Coordinates of C-alpha atoms in Angstrom, one line a residue:
M1471 CA 9.7 29.0 -3.1
T1472 CA 11.4 26.6 -0.6
L1473 CA 9.2 24.5 1.6
K1474 CA 10.0 24.0 5.3
T1475 CA 11.7 20.7 6.0
D1476 CA 9.0 19.3 8.3
W1477 CA 8.8 15.7 7.3
Y1478 CA 10.1 12.4 8.6
E1479 CA 11.9 9.8 6.5
R1480 CA 12.5 6.0 6.5
D1481 CA 15.4 6.3 9.0
S1482 CA 13.9 8.9 11.3
R1483 CA 13.7 7.4 14.8
F1484 CA 10.6 8.8 16.4
I1485 CA 8.0 6.0 16.8
P1486 CA 7.8 5.0 20.5
G1487 CA 8.5 1.4 20.9
H1488 CA 5.8 0.9 23.5
W1489 CA 3.2 2.3 21.0
Q1490 CA 2.3 0.5 17.8
P1491 CA 5.4 -1.7 17.8
A1492 CA 4.4 -3.0 21.2
V1493 CA 1.0 -3.9 20.0
L1494 CA 2.6 -6.2 17.4
L1495 CA 5.1 -7.6 19.9
D1496 CA 2.3 -8.4 22.4
L1497 CA 0.4 -10.3 19.6
A1498 CA 3.4 -12.3 18.7
L1499 CA 4.4 -13.0 22.3
S1500 CA 0.9 -14.2 23.0
R1501 CA 1.4 -16.9 20.3
G1502 CA 4.6 -18.1 21.8
I1503 CA 7.1 -16.4 19.6
D1504 CA 10.5 -15.6 21.2
S1505 CA 11.1 -11.9 21.6
H1506 CA 14.7 -12.1 20.4
R1507 CA 13.7 -13.7 17.1
L1508 CA 11.0 -11.0 16.7
L1509 CA 13.5 -8.2 17.1
R1510 CA 16.3 -9.8 15.1
G1511 CA 17.8 -7.3 12.6
S1512 CA 16.0 -4.3 14.2
G1513 CA 18.9 -3.3 16.5
L1514 CA 16.6 -3.5 19.5
F1515 CA 16.0 -5.8 22.5
H1516 CA 12.8 -6.5 24.4
E1517 CA 14.3 -4.6 27.3
D1518 CA 14.5 -1.5 25.2
I1519 CA 10.8 -1.7 24.4
L1520 CA 9.9 -2.3 28.1
S1521 CA 12.0 0.8 29.2
G1522 CA 9.5 3.1 27.4
Q1523 CA 12.4 5.1 26.0
A1524 CA 13.1 3.3 22.7
R1525 CA 12.3 5.1 19.5
L1526 CA 12.1 3.2 16.3
S1527 CA 12.5 4.4 12.8
P1528 CA 9.9 3.3 10.2
Q1529 CA 12.6 1.0 8.8
Q1530 CA 13.0 -0.7 12.1
F1531 CA 9.2 -1.1 12.5
L1532 CA 9.0 -2.6 9.0
C1533 CA 11.7 -5.1 10.0
L1534 CA 9.6 -6.0 13.1
I1535 CA 6.6 -6.5 10.9
D1536 CA 8.5 -8.7 8.4
N1537 CA 9.8 -10.8 11.3
S1538 CA 6.3 -11.1 12.8
R1539 CA 4.7 -12.1 9.6
R1540 CA 7.3 -14.9 8.9
L1541 CA 7.3 -16.2 12.5
L1542 CA 3.5 -16.1 13.1
D1543 CA 2.8 -17.5 9.6
A1544 CA -1.0 -17.0 10.2
D1545 CA -3.7 -15.6 7.9
D1546 CA -5.2 -13.5 10.6
S1547 CA -2.1 -11.8 11.9
S1548 CA -2.7 -8.4 10.1
F1549 CA -6.3 -8.3 11.1
L1550 CA -5.7 -9.1 14.8
F1551 CA -2.9 -6.5 14.8
G1552 CA -5.4 -4.0 13.3
Q1553 CA -8.1 -4.8 15.9
R1554 CA -5.7 -3.6 18.6
L1555 CA -4.4 -0.5 16.9
L1556 CA -7.1 2.2 17.4
P1557 CA -7.8 4.2 19.3
G1558 CA -4.6 2.8 20.9
H1559 CA -2.6 4.0 23.8
Y1560 CA -0.6 6.7 22.1
G1561 CA -1.1 9.6 24.5
A1562 CA -3.3 12.6 23.8
A1563 CA -3.9 11.6 20.1
S1564 CA -5.5 8.3 21.2
H1565 CA -7.6 10.1 23.9
A1566 CA -8.8 12.6 21.3
L1567 CA -9.9 9.7 19.0
Q1568 CA -11.7 8.0 21.8
Q1569 CA -13.7 11.2 22.5
A1570 CA -14.6 11.9 18.9
A1571 CA -18.2 13.1 18.6
N1572 CA -18.7 11.3 15.3
L1573 CA -17.0 9.6 12.4
Q1574 CA -16.2 12.8 10.6
Q1575 CA -14.3 14.1 13.6
A1576 CA -12.5 10.8 14.1
L1577 CA -11.3 10.8 10.5
E1578 CA -10.1 14.4 10.8
I1579 CA -8.2 13.5 13.9
L1580 CA -6.7 10.4 12.3
G1581 CA -5.5 12.4 9.3
R1582 CA -4.2 15.4 11.3
Q1583 CA -2.4 13.2 13.9
R1584 CA -1.2 10.6 11.4
A1585 CA 2.5 10.9 12.4
L1586 CA 1.4 9.7 15.9
L1587 CA -1.5 7.4 15.0
S1588 CA -0.5 5.9 11.7
P1589 CA 3.2 6.5 11.0
L1590 CA 3.7 3.9 8.2
L1591 CA 0.6 4.6 6.2
S1592 CA -0.9 8.0 5.7
P1593 CA -4.8 8.1 5.7
R1594 CA -6.6 10.5 3.4
L1595 CA -10.3 11.4 3.3
L1596 CA -12.1 12.1 0.0
L1597 CA -15.8 13.0 -0.3
D1598 CA -18.1 12.6 -3.3
E1599 CA -21.8 13.3 -3.5
G1600 CA -22.9 10.1 -1.7
H1601 CA -19.9 8.6 0.0
A1602 CA -16.8 9.2 2.1
H1603 CA -13.7 7.4 1.0
I1604 CA -10.5 6.8 3.0
Y1605 CA -7.4 5.7 1.3
W1606 CA -3.9 5.2 2.6
L1607 CA -0.5 6.3 1.2
D1608 CA 2.7 4.5 1.7
S1609 CA 4.6 6.9 4.0
C1610 CA 8.1 5.3 4.1
G1611 CA 8.5 2.5 1.5
A1612 CA 6.6 -0.4 3.0
G1613 CA 7.3 -2.7 0.1
A1614 CA 6.3 -6.3 0.8
Q1615 CA 4.7 -5.2 4.1
Q1616 CA 2.2 -2.9 2.4
R1617 CA -0.7 -5.4 2.1
F1618 CA -0.2 -6.4 5.8
L1619 CA -0.4 -2.7 6.8
L1620 CA -3.5 -2.1 4.6
E1621 CA -5.3 -5.0 6.0
A1622 CA -4.4 -3.8 9.5
S1623 CA -5.3 -0.2 8.9
M1624 CA -8.7 -0.9 7.4
T1625 CA -9.5 -3.4 10.2
A1626 CA -8.4 -0.8 12.8
L1627 CA -10.8 1.9 11.4
V1628 CA -13.7 -0.5 11.0
G1629 CA -13.2 -1.9 14.5
M1630 CA -12.8 1.5 16.2
S1631 CA -15.8 3.0 14.5
R1632 CA -18.0 0.0 15.5
W1633 CA -16.9 0.4 19.1
L1634 CA -17.3 4.1 19.3
A1635 CA -20.5 4.2 17.3
G1636 CA -22.1 1.4 19.2
E1637 CA -23.1 -0.4 16.0
R1638 CA -21.6 -2.0 12.9
L1639 CA -21.2 0.5 10.1
P1640 CA -21.8 -0.3 6.4
W1641 CA -18.2 -0.1 5.2
R1642 CA -17.2 -1.3 1.8
A1643 CA -13.6 -2.3 1.4
S1644 CA -11.8 -2.4 -1.9
F1645 CA -8.3 -3.8 -2.5
S1646 CA -6.1 -3.6 -5.5
H1647 CA -4.6 -7.1 -5.1
A1648 CA -6.3 -10.2 -6.3
Q1649 CA -8.6 -12.2 -3.9
P1650 CA -6.4 -14.2 -1.6
R1651 CA -7.0 -17.7 -0.4
Y1652 CA -7.8 -16.4 3.1
V1653 CA -10.7 -14.3 2.0
E1654 CA -12.7 -15.4 5.0
Q1655 CA -10.5 -13.2 7.2
Y1656 CA -11.6 -10.2 5.2
W1657 CA -15.3 -11.1 5.7
V1658 CA -14.9 -11.7 9.4
H1659 CA -13.0 -8.5 10.2
L1660 CA -14.2 -6.1 7.5
G1661 CA -17.7 -7.4 6.6
E1662 CA -18.8 -9.2 3.5
N1663 CA -18.8 -6.1 1.2
V1664 CA -15.2 -6.6 0.1
Q1665 CA -13.9 -6.2 -3.5
F1666 CA -10.6 -7.3 -4.9
A1667 CA -8.6 -6.3 -8.1
A1668 CA -10.0 -2.8 -7.6
P1669 CA -8.2 0.3 -9.1
V1670 CA -7.2 1.5 -5.6
D1671 CA -7.2 0.4 -2.0
V1672 CA -10.0 2.3 -0.3
L1673 CA -12.6 2.0 2.5
S1674 CA -15.9 3.7 1.7
I1675 CA -19.1 4.5 3.6
P1676 CA -22.3 6.5 2.9
R1677 CA -21.9 10.1 3.9
E1678 CA -24.9 10.0 6.2
Y1679 CA -22.8 8.1 8.7
L1680 CA -20.2 10.9 9.0
H1681 CA -22.3 13.1 11.4
R1682 CA -24.3 10.5 13.4
P1683 CA -23.5 11.3 17.1
W1684 CA -21.4 8.7 18.9
P1685 CA -22.5 7.9 22.4
G1686 CA -20.1 8.5 25.3
A1687 CA -18.0 11.3 23.7
S1688 CA -17.0 14.2 25.9
A1689 CA -16.6 17.5 24.0
I1690 CA -14.5 19.1 26.7
A1691 CA -12.2 16.1 27.2
G1692 CA -11.9 15.7 23.4
Q1693 CA -11.0 19.3 22.9
V1694 CA -8.3 19.3 25.6
A1695 CA -6.9 16.0 24.2
Q1696 CA -6.7 17.5 20.7
Q1697 CA -4.9 20.6 22.1
D1698 CA -2.4 18.3 23.9
S1699 CA -1.8 16.2 20.8
E1700 CA -1.1 19.4 18.8
R1701 CA 1.6 20.3 21.3
Q1702 CA 2.9 16.7 21.0
L1703 CA 3.2 17.1 17.2
A1704 CA 4.8 20.5 17.6
A1705 CA 7.5 19.0 19.8
L1706 CA 8.0 16.2 17.3
G1707 CA 8.7 18.8 14.6
F1708 CA 6.6 17.2 11.7
R1709 CA 3.2 16.0 10.8
A1710 CA 3.9 13.8 7.8
S1711 CA 6.5 11.9 5.9
L1712 CA 8.6 13.0 2.9
L1713 CA 6.6 10.8 0.6
D1714 CA 3.3 12.3 2.0
R1715 CA 4.6 15.8 1.5
L1716 CA 5.8 15.0 -2.0
Y1717 CA 2.4 13.5 -2.9
G1718 CA 0.6 16.6 -1.7
H1719 CA 3.0 18.8 -3.8
L1720 CA 2.5 16.7 -6.9
L1721 CA -1.3 16.7 -6.5
A1722 CA -1.4 20.5 -6.0
H1723 CA 0.6 21.0 -9.2
I1724 CA -0.7 18.1 -11.3
R1725 CA -1.7 20.3 -14.2
E1726 CA 1.8 21.7 -14.6
P1727 CA 4.8 20.1 -16.3
L1728 CA 6.4 18.2 -13.4
Q1729 CA 10.1 17.3 -13.5
L1730 CA 12.5 16.0 -10.9
E1731 CA 14.6 19.2 -11.1
G1732 CA 11.7 21.6 -10.5
V1733 CA 10.2 19.6 -7.6
A1734 CA 13.6 19.2 -5.9
L1735 CA 14.0 22.9 -6.1
A1736 CA 10.6 23.4 -4.4
F1737 CA 11.7 21.1 -1.6
G1738 CA 15.0 23.0 -1.1
M1739 CA 17.3 20.3 -2.3
S1740 CA 19.3 19.3 -5.4
P1741 CA 17.8 16.8 -7.9
S1742 CA 20.4 14.2 -6.9
T1743 CA 19.5 14.6 -3.2
L1744 CA 15.8 14.1 -3.9
K1745 CA 16.6 11.1 -6.1
R1746 CA 18.7 9.6 -3.4
K1747 CA 16.0 10.1 -0.8
L1748 CA 13.4 8.5 -3.0
Q1749 CA 15.8 5.5 -3.6
K1750 CA 16.1 5.2 0.2
H1751 CA 12.3 4.8 0.3
D1752 CA 12.5 2.1 -2.5
S1753 CA 10.8 4.5 -4.9
H1754 CA 11.6 7.0 -7.7
F1755 CA 10.2 10.2 -9.0
Q1756 CA 8.2 8.7 -11.9
E1757 CA 6.5 6.2 -9.5
Q1758 CA 5.4 9.1 -7.2
L1759 CA 4.2 11.2 -10.1
D1760 CA 2.2 8.2 -11.6
L1761 CA 0.6 7.7 -8.2
A1762 CA -0.6 11.3 -8.0
R1763 CA -1.9 11.2 -11.6
K1764 CA -3.7 7.9 -11.0
H1765 CA -5.5 9.2 -7.9
M1766 CA -6.4 12.5 -9.7
A1767 CA -7.7 10.5 -12.7
L1768 CA -9.9 8.3 -10.4
Y1769 CA -11.1 11.4 -8.6
L1770 CA -12.1 13.2 -11.9
Y1771 CA -13.9 10.1 -13.2
R1772 CA -15.6 9.2 -9.9
V1773 CA -16.4 12.6 -8.4
K1774 CA -16.4 15.0 -11.3
G1775 CA -17.8 12.7 -13.9
Y1776 CA -15.2 13.7 -16.5
S1777 CA -15.0 12.0 -19.9
N1778 CA -11.9 10.3 -21.0
E1779 CA -10.9 13.3 -23.1
E1780 CA -11.4 15.7 -20.2
V1781 CA -9.3 13.6 -17.8
A1782 CA -6.5 13.2 -20.4
S1783 CA -6.6 17.0 -21.0
Y1784 CA -6.6 17.8 -17.3
L1785 CA -3.5 15.7 -16.8
Q1786 CA -1.8 17.3 -19.7
F1787 CA -1.9 14.3 -22.0
H1788 CA -2.3 15.5 -25.6
D1789 CA -2.3 12.0 -27.0
A1790 CA -5.4 9.9 -26.1
T1791 CA -3.6 6.7 -26.9
N1792 CA -0.7 7.6 -24.6
F1793 CA -3.2 8.4 -21.8
R1794 CA -5.1 5.1 -22.2
R1795 CA -1.8 3.2 -22.1
S1796 CA -0.6 5.1 -19.0
F1797 CA -4.0 4.7 -17.2
K1798 CA -4.0 1.0 -17.8
R1799 CA -0.4 0.8 -16.4
W1800 CA -1.5 2.8 -13.3
T1801 CA -4.7 0.8 -12.6
G1802 CA -4.6 -2.4 -14.6
L1803 CA -7.8 -1.2 -16.3
A1804 CA -8.6 0.6 -19.5
P1805 CA -10.6 3.8 -18.9
S1806 CA -13.7 2.2 -20.5
A1807 CA -13.5 -0.7 -18.1
L1808 CA -13.1 1.7 -15.1
R1809 CA -16.3 3.5 -16.2
Q1810 CA -18.2 0.1 -16.3
L1811 CA -16.8 -0.7 -12.8
L1812 CA -17.8 2.7 -11.4
D1813 CA -21.3 2.3 -12.9
G1814 CA -21.7 -1.0 -11.1
L1815 CA -20.7 0.6 -7.8
G1816 CA -23.4 3.2 -8.1

């Protein structure tokens, strides 16, 4: 079966320059950075952004982020960028977010409208018995910019939910990287419940907060905005990136033998074409397959309570030693260490 080509790639020019890129430009300009230096290498000029007609590719946006990081050279840059991101001024999708009735609806909108609201990182919602977990997938090969984007994305969601809920929510943030020297910025912008060297980058909250009503929401205005944003997505022609679509396919078929050739066929392209497209995104097939397996393994441990043997069997590992070695490569932890960590989280 051939899937419809309904994704964007690293070089797809669809991100309005006066949306998320302008938020970063404004932050940098407010700190005295010259606009020409900010846009160097992107193929754009400040006048292009001001025209309201410029469309950036993810690659150009990542170039802008790289320039901003180097020129600002400040520990709080990603967090201040994140504070300004959501609900944002991105047309009907932002209006729909602003009128969300509760956190559950806001997360559904953020996921459904991710091409408009979060084009570089794809947010995903996962529920277990007691908590809601939001994690982000690299949509276009963020590379060295991924930590910046994760810090910004988590800050954006924490800040938006606090504003719309009218109270500070008890988020817990987990990051896979080691604790940085600027840990105070995490505490200021995300709260003090922050963990580092975790198996996965994730933002978690007790499920009871999902359905608490948010004051000021208009059901009618929100419904109309969601309809308008759906039309906006239809005109765009896609809802997600190639990497996002690939992740979904791998996850759906994770119990099957997955090879580059078969997956390429499912996506209506030759193996060499898929390989070339992944290289364009600074990735390769095994990396994407390992990511899907890692997330499925964590889900089976955390949500389903599977044993090591059950997880290994589910993922089609017939050698326990090979599974333990692979799992440690994916997460930096042995399965036994992960169980101890999960027990500590409750």
